[in-house]
Short mmCIF file of C-alpha atoms in Angstrom, two decimals:
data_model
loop_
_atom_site.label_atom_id
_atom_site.label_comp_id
_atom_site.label_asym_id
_atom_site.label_seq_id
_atom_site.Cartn_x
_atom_site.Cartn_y
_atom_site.Cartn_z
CA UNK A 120 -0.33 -48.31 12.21
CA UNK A 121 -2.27 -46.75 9.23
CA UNK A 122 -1.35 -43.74 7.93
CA UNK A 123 -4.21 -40.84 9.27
CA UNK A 124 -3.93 -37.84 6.74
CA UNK A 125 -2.59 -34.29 8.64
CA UNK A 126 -5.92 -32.74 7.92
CA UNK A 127 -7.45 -35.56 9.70
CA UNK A 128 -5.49 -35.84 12.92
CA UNK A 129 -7.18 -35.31 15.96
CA UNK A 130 -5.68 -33.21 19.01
CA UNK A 131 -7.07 -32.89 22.69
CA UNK A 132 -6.24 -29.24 22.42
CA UNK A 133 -8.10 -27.96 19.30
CA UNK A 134 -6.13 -25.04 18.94
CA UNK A 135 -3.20 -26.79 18.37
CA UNK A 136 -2.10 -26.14 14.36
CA UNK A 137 -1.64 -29.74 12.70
CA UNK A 138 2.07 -30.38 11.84
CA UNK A 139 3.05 -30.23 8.25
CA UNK A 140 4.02 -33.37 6.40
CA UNK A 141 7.65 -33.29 6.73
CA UNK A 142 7.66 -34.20 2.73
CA UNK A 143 5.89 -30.81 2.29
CA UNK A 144 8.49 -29.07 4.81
CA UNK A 145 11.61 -27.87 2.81
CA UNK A 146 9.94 -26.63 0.17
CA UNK A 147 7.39 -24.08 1.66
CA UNK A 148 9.82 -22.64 4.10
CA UNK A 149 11.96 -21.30 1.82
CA UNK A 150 12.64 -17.57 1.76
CA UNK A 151 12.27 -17.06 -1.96
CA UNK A 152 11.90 -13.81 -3.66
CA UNK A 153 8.42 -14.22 -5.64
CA UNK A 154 9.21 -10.62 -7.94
CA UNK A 155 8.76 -11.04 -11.33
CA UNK A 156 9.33 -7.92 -14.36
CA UNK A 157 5.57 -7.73 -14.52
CA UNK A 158 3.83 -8.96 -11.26
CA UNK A 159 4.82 -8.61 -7.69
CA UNK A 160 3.97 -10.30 -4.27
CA UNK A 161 2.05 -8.21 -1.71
CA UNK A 162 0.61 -8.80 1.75
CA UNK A 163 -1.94 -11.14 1.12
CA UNK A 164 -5.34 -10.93 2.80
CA UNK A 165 -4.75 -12.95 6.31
CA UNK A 166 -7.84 -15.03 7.20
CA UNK A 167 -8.22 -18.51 8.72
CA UNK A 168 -7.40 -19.56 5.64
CA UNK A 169 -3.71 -18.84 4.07
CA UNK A 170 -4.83 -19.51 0.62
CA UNK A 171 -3.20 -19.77 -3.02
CA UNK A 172 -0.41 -16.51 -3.38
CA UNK A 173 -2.25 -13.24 -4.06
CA UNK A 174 -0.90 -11.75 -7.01
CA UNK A 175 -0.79 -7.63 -8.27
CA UNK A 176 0.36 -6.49 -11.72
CA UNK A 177 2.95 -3.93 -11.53
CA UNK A 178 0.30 -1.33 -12.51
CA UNK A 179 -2.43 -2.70 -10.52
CA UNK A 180 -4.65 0.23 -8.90
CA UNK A 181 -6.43 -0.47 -5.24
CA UNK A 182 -7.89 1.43 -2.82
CA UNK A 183 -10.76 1.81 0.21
CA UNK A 184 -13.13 4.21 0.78
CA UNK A 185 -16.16 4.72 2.63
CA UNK A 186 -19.57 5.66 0.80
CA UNK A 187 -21.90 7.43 3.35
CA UNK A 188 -20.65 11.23 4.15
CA UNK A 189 -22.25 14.16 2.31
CA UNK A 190 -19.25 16.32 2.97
CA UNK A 191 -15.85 17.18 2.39
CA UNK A 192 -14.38 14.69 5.09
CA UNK A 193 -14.75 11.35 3.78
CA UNK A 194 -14.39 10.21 7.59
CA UNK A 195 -16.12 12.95 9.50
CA UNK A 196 -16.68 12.71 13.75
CA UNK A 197 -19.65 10.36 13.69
CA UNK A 198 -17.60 7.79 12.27
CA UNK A 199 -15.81 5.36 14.70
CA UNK A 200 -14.46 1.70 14.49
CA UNK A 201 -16.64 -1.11 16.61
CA UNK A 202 -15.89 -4.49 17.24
CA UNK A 203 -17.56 -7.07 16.42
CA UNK A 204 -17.56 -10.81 16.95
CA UNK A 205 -16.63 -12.93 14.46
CA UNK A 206 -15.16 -16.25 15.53
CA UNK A 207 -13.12 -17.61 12.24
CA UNK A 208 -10.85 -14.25 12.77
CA UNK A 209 -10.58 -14.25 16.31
CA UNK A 210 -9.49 -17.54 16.59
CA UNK A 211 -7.04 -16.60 13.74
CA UNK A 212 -5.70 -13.73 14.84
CA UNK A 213 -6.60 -13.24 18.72
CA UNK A 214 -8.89 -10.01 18.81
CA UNK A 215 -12.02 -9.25 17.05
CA UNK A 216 -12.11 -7.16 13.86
CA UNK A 217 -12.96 -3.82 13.75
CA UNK A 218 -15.70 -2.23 11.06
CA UNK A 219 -16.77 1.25 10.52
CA UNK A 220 -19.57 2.21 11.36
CA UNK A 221 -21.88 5.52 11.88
CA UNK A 222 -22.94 6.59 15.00
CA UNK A 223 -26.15 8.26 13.71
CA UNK A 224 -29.66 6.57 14.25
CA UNK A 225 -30.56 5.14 11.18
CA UNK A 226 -33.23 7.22 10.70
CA UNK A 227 -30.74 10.47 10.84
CA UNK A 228 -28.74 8.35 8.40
CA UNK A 229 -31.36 7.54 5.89
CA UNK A 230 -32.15 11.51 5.72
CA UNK A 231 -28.14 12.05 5.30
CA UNK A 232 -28.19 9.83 2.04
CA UNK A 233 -31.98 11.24 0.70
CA UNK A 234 -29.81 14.66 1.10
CA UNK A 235 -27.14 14.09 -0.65
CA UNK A 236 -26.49 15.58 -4.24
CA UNK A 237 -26.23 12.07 -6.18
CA UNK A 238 -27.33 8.92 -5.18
CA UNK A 239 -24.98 6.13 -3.64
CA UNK A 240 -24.80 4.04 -6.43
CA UNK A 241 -23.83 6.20 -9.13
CA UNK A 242 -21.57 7.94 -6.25
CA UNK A 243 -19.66 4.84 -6.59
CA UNK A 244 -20.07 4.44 -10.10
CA UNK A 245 -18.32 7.69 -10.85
CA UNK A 246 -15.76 7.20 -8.10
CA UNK A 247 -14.28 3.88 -10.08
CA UNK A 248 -15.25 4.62 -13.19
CA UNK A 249 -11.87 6.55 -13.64
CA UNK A 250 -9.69 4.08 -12.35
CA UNK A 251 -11.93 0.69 -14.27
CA UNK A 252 -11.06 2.52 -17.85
CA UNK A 253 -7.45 3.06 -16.78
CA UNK A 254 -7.14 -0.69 -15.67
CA UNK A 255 -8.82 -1.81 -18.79
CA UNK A 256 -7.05 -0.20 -21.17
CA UNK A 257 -3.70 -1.35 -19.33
CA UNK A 258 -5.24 -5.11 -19.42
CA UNK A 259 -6.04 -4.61 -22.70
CA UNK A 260 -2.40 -3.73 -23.90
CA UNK A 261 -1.02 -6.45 -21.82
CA UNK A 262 -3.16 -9.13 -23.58
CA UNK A 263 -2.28 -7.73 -27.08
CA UNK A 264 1.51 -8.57 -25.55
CA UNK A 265 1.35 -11.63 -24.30
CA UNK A 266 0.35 -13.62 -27.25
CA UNK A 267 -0.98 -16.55 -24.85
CA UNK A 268 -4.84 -17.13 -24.12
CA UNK A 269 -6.01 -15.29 -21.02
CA UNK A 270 -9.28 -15.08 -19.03
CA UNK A 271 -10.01 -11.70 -17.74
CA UNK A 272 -12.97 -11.63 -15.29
CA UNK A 273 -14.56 -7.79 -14.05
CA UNK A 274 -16.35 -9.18 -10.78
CA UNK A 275 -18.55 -8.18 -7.51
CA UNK A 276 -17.99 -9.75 -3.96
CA UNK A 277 -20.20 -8.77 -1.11
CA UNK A 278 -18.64 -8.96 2.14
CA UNK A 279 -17.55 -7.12 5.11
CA UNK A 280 -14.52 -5.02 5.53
CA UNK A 281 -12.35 -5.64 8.41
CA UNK A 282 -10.16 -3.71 9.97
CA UNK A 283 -7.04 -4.96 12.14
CA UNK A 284 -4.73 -4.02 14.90
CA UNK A 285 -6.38 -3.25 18.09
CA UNK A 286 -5.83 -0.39 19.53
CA UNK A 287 -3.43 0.70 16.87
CA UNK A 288 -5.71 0.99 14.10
CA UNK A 289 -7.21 4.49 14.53
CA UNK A 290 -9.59 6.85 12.68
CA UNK A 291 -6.30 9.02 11.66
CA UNK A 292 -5.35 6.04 10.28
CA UNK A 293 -8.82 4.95 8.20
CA UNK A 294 -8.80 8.95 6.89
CA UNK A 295 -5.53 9.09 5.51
CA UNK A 296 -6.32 5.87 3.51
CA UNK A 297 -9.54 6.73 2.22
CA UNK A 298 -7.70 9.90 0.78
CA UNK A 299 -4.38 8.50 -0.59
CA UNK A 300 -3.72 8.26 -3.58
CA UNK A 301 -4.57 5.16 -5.55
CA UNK A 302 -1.14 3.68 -6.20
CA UNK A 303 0.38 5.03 -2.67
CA UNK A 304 0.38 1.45 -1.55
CA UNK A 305 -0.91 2.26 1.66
CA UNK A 306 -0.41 0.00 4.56
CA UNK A 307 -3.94 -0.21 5.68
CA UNK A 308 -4.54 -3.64 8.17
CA UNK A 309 -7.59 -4.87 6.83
CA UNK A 310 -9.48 -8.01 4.99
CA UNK A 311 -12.63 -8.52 2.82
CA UNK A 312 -14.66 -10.96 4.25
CA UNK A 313 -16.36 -13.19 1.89
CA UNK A 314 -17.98 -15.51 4.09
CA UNK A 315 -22.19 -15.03 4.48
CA UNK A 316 -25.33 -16.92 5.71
CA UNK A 317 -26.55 -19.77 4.08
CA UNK A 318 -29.92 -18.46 4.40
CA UNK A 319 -28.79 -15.10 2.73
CA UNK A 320 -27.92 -16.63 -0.46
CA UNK A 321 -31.10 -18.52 0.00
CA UNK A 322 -33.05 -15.66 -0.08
CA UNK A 323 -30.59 -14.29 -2.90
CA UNK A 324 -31.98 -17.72 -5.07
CA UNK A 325 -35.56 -17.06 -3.65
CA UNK A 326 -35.91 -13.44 -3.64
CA UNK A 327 -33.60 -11.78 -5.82
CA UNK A 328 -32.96 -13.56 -8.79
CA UNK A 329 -36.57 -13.68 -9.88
CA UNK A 330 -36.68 -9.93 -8.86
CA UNK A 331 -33.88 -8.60 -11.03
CA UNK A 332 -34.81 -11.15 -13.85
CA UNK A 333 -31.85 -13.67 -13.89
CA UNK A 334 -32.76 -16.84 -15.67
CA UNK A 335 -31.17 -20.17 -14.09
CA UNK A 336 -27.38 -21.05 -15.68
CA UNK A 337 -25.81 -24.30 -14.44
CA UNK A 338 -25.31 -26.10 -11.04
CA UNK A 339 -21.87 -27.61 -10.58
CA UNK A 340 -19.91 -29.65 -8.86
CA UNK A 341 -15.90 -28.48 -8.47
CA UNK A 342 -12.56 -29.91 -7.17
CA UNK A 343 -9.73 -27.36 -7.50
CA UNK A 344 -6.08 -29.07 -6.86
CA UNK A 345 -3.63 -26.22 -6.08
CA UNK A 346 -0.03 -27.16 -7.40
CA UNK A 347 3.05 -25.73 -6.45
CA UNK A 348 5.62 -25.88 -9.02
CA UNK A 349 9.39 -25.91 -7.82
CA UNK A 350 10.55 -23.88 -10.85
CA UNK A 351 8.16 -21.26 -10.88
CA UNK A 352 7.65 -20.43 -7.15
CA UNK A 353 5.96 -17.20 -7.90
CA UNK A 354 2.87 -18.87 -9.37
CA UNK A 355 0.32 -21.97 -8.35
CA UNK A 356 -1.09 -24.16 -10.81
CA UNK A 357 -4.82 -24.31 -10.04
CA UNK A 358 -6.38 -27.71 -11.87
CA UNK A 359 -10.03 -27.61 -12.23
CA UNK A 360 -11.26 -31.33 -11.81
CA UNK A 361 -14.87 -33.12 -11.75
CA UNK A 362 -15.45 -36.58 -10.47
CA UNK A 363 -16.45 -39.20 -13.03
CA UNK A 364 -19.33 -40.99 -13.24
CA UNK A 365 -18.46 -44.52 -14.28
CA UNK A 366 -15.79 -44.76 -11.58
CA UNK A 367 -15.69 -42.13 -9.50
CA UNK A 368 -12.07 -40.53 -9.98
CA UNK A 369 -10.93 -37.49 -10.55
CA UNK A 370 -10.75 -36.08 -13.95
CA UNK A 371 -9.04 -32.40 -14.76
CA UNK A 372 -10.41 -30.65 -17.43
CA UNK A 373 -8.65 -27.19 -17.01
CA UNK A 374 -5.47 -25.95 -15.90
CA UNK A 375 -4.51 -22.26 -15.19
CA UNK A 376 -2.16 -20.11 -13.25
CA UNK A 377 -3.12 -18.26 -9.87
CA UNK A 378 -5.06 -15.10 -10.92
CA UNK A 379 -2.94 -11.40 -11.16
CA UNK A 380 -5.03 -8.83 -9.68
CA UNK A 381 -5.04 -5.31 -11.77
CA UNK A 382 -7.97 -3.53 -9.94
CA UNK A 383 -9.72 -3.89 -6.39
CA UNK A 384 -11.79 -1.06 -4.59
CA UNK A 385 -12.70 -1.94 -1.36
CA UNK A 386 -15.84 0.22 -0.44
CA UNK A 387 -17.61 0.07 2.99
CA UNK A 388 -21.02 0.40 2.77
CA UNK A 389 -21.59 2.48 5.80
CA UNK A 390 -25.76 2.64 5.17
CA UNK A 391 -25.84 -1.45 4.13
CA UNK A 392 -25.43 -4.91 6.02
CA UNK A 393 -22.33 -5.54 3.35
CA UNK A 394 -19.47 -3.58 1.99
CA UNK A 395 -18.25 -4.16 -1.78
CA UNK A 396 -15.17 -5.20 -3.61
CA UNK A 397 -14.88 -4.79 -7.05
CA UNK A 398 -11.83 -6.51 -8.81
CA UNK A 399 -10.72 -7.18 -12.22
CA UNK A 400 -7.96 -9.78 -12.17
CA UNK A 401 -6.86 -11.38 -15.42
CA UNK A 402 -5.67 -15.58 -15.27
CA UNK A 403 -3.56 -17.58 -17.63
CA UNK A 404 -5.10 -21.08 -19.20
CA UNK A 405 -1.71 -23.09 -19.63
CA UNK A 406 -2.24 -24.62 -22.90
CA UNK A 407 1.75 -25.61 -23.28
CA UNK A 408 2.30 -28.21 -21.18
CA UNK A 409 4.91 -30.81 -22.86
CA UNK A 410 4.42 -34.28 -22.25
CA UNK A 411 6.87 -34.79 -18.59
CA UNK A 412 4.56 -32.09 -17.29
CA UNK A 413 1.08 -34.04 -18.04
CA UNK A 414 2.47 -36.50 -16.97
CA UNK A 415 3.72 -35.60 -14.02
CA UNK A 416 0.30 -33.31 -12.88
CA UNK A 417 -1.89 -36.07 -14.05
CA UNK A 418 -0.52 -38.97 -11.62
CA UNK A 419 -1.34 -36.17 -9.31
CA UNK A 420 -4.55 -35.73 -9.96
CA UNK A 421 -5.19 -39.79 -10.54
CA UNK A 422 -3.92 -40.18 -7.42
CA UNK A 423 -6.48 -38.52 -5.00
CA UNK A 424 -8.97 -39.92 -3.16
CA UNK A 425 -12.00 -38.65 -2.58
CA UNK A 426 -13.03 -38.43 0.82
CA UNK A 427 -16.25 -36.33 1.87
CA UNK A 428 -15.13 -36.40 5.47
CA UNK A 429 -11.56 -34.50 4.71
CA UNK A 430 -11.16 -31.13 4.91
CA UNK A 431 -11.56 -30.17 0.95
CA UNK A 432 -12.91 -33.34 0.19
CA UNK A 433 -9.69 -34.93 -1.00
CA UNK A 434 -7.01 -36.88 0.17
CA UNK A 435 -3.63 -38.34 -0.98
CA UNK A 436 -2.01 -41.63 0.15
CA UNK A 437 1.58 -41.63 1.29
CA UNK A 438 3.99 -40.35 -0.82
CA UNK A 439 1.64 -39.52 -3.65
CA UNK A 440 1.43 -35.68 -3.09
CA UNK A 441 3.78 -34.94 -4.78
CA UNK A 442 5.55 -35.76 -8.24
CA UNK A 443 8.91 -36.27 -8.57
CA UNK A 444 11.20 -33.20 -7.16
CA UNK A 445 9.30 -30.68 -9.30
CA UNK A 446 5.16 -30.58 -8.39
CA UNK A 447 3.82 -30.57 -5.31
CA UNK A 448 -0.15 -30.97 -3.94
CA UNK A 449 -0.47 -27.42 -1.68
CA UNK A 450 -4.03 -27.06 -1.90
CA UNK A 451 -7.82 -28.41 -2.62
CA UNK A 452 -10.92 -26.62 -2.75
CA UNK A 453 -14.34 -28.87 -3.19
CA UNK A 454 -17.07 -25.91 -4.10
CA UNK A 455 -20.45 -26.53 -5.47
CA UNK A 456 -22.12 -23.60 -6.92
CA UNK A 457 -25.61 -22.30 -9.00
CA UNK A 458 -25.32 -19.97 -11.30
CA UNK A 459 -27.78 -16.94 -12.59
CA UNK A 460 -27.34 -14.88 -15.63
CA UNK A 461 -29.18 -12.11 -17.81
CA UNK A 462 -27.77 -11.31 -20.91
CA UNK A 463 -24.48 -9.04 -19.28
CA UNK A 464 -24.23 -10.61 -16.01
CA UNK A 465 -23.61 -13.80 -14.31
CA UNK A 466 -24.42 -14.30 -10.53
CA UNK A 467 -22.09 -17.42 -8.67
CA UNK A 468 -23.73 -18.52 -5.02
CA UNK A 469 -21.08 -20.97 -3.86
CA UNK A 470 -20.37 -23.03 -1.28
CA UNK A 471 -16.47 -23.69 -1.00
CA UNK A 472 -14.56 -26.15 1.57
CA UNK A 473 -11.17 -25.32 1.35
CA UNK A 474 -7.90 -26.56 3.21
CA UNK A 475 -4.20 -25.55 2.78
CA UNK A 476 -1.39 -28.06 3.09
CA UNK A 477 1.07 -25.73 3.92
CA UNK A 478 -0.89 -24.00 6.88
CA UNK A 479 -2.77 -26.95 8.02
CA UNK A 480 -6.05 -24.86 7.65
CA UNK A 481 -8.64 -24.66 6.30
CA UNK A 482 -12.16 -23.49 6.34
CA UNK A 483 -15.86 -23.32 4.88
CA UNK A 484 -17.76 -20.96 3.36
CA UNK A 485 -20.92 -19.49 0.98
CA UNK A 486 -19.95 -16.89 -1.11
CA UNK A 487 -21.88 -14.40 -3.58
CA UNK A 488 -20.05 -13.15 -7.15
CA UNK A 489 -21.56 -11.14 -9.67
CA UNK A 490 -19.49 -11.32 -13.09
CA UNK A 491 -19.93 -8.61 -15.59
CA UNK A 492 -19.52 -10.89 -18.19
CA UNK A 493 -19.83 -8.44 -21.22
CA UNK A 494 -17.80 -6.34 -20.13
CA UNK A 495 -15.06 -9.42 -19.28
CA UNK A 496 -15.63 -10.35 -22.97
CA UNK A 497 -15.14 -7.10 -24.44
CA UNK A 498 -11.65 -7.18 -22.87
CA UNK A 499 -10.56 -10.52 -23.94
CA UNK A 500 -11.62 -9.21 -27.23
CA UNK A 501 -9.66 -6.57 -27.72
CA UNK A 502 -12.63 -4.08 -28.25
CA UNK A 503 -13.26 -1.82 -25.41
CA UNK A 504 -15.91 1.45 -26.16
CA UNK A 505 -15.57 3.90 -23.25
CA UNK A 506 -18.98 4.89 -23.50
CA UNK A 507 -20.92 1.77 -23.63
CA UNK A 508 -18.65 0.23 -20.42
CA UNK A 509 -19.43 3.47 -18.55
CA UNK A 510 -22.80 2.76 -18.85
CA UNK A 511 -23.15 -0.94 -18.45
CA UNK A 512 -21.23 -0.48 -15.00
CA UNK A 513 -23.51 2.16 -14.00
CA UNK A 514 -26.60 -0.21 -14.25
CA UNK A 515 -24.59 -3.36 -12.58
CA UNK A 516 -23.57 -0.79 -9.74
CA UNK A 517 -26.86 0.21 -9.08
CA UNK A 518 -28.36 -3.55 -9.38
CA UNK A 519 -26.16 -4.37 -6.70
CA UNK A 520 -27.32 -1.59 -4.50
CA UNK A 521 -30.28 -1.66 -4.73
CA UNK A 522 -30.42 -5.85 -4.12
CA UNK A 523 -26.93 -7.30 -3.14
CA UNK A 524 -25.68 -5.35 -0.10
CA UNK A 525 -29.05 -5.92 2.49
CA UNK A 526 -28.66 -9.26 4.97
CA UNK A 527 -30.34 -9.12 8.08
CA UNK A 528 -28.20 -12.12 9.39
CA UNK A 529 -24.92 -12.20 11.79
CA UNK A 530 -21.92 -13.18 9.30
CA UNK A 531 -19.75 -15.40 11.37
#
């Protein structure tokens, strides 16, 4: 009988996960310890899909807060949590997520934010704007450290916040976290939600882009093969590949390590369609691979197939996901993806199909990133001025409230 691929196997019962390749078996059910002197593992944000390891520096600062109350009580009585559907999550994790929300009229909430002292946007602004120049200036000596070349990236998501646990998860709950302190490590249940209409970054393209005065970047065409590495268990090799032209393989053409988050504010956009995450995470390009480990990754990569119908849009024959005892295929993500720019910002709408070896999962969906690429720059330059990143955030903040966070379409 031919071999059928896991991610290919077809079950009467659709909920039933897809077993593992017992190749792949021993060496993701291992109870490792993934601490390292400078990073450590956290909770990762669940979803359908498990994804690469997320991540945090040592010093990394994160918190949630709402934007939307004029008073002292960042969570004051007419907030309350609401379900709402959203099928990728429910099938993942049996209930529906729960989002705050107000329970004034919109009307009575449009006069709450034309009352309030400062507008939302620079509300925000000067809310982070604390904790940005703390995490750049602890990126910055980090990179001075290191002595290896690094890619910082300052970046935007729109999304939705979800919140998790049922009848647990209470408004007690949502206000102690929105006033903890930054490094408290609270244990709040919740997950940014990347996924949004097709038709919203449609009218993003359309709309927007010509509106705010972004010229047109690049279009490309992405596969990412996620490799686990046996002697470094805390990190995933993430090759960035293209298919060739002449015969249709797959070609890498950068390696790095899984990105270490140092900053993420979670903000729900009580007043908007879309809450906001703003993250600063810094990746490694390896650039010191000897000649075993080329080898090794690159009969990896020469040996996928690609296969439009698979989940990720890549397959492996028998035996040929992994190499040797060492590297191991986890991962693949096929994304294609326009790009928008001005002359301090880039804007990414993607399209990602993603599956996991190691979960059996996988799923699809269009996302929206805004880089703040000068500011990125001036950090992998060494040359950060207080005063002119202050007010470059300020304007990028208010560009994306004034454009990013309105979409008139259900998410799921």
């Amino acid at each position: 009988m031919a071999y059928v691929p896991p991610h290919k196997r077809h079950f009467k019962d659709a909920d039933r996960p897809t077993p593992v390749p017992d190749s792949l078996v021993p060496q993701f059910r291992k109870n490792v310890n993934l601490r390292s002197p400078s990073t450590f593992q956290r909770g990762k944000d669940r979803s359908s899909f498990q994804g690469p390891k997320i991540v945090y520096a040592s010093s990394c600062i994160s918190r949630w807060w709402p934007v939307g109350s004029t008073d002292n009580d960042p969570i004051p009585e007419s907030f309350h949590l609401e379900c709402i559907p959203c099928e990728p999550v429910e099938r993942e994790r049996g209930e529906k997520p729960l989002v705050l929300v107000d329970r004034k009229l919109p009307t009575e909430a449009n006069k709450v934010m034309e009352s309030s002292e400062s507008s939302p946007w620079l509300f925000i602004a000067e809310k982070v704007q604390p904790d940005l120049l703390a995490t750049l200036q602890n990126v910055k000596i980090e990179l001075e450290s290191q002595g290896e070349e690094f890619k910082p990236s300052f970046v935007a998501r729109f999304g939705k916040i979800f919140f998790h646990g049922g009848s647990s998860m209470s408004l007690d709950i949502i206000r102690n976290a929105a006033i903890a302190e930054a490094n408290s490590r609270n244990k709040l249940n919740k997950s940014f939600y990347t996924h949004v209409p097709s038709v919203y970054l449609e009218e993003i393209e359309d709309l927007i882009v010509p509106r705010i005065g972004f010229d047109f970047n690049s279009e490309k065409e992405q596969y990412h093969v996620k490799i686990f590495d046996k002697s470094q268990p805390d990190v995933t090799i993430s090759c960035k590949c293209t298919i060739t032209e002449d015969h249709g393989k797959l070609e890498m053409y950068k390696a790095e390590l899984n990105q270490v988050r140092h900053l993420v504010e979670d903000i729900s956009c009580l007043y908007k369609d879309l809450d906001l995450r703003l993250m600063l995470w810094n990746k490694r390009i390896l650039m010191d691979l000897d000649d075993a480990e080329k080898v090794a990754i690159g009969k990896l990569i020469e040996a996928a197939v690609v296969a439009p119908d698979a989940k990720g849009g890549l397959r492996w024959p028998l035996g040929k996901e992994s190499a040797g005892d060492r590297f191991s295929v986890i991962g693949v993500w096929h994304t294609k993806y326009r790009a928008f720019k001005n002359p301090s910002m880039k804007l990414k709408l993607r399209h990602a199909d993603r599956f996991d070896f190691r979960s059996s999962k996988g799923e699809v969906s269009n996302e929206a990133t805004l880089k703040m690429t000068t500011i990125s720059r001036w950090l992998r330059d060494g040359v950060v001025d207080t005063g002119r990143v202050i007010k470059m955030f300020q304007e990028a903040v208010k560009l994306i409230w004034d454009n990013f966070l309105d979409c008139n379409h259900k998410l799921a």
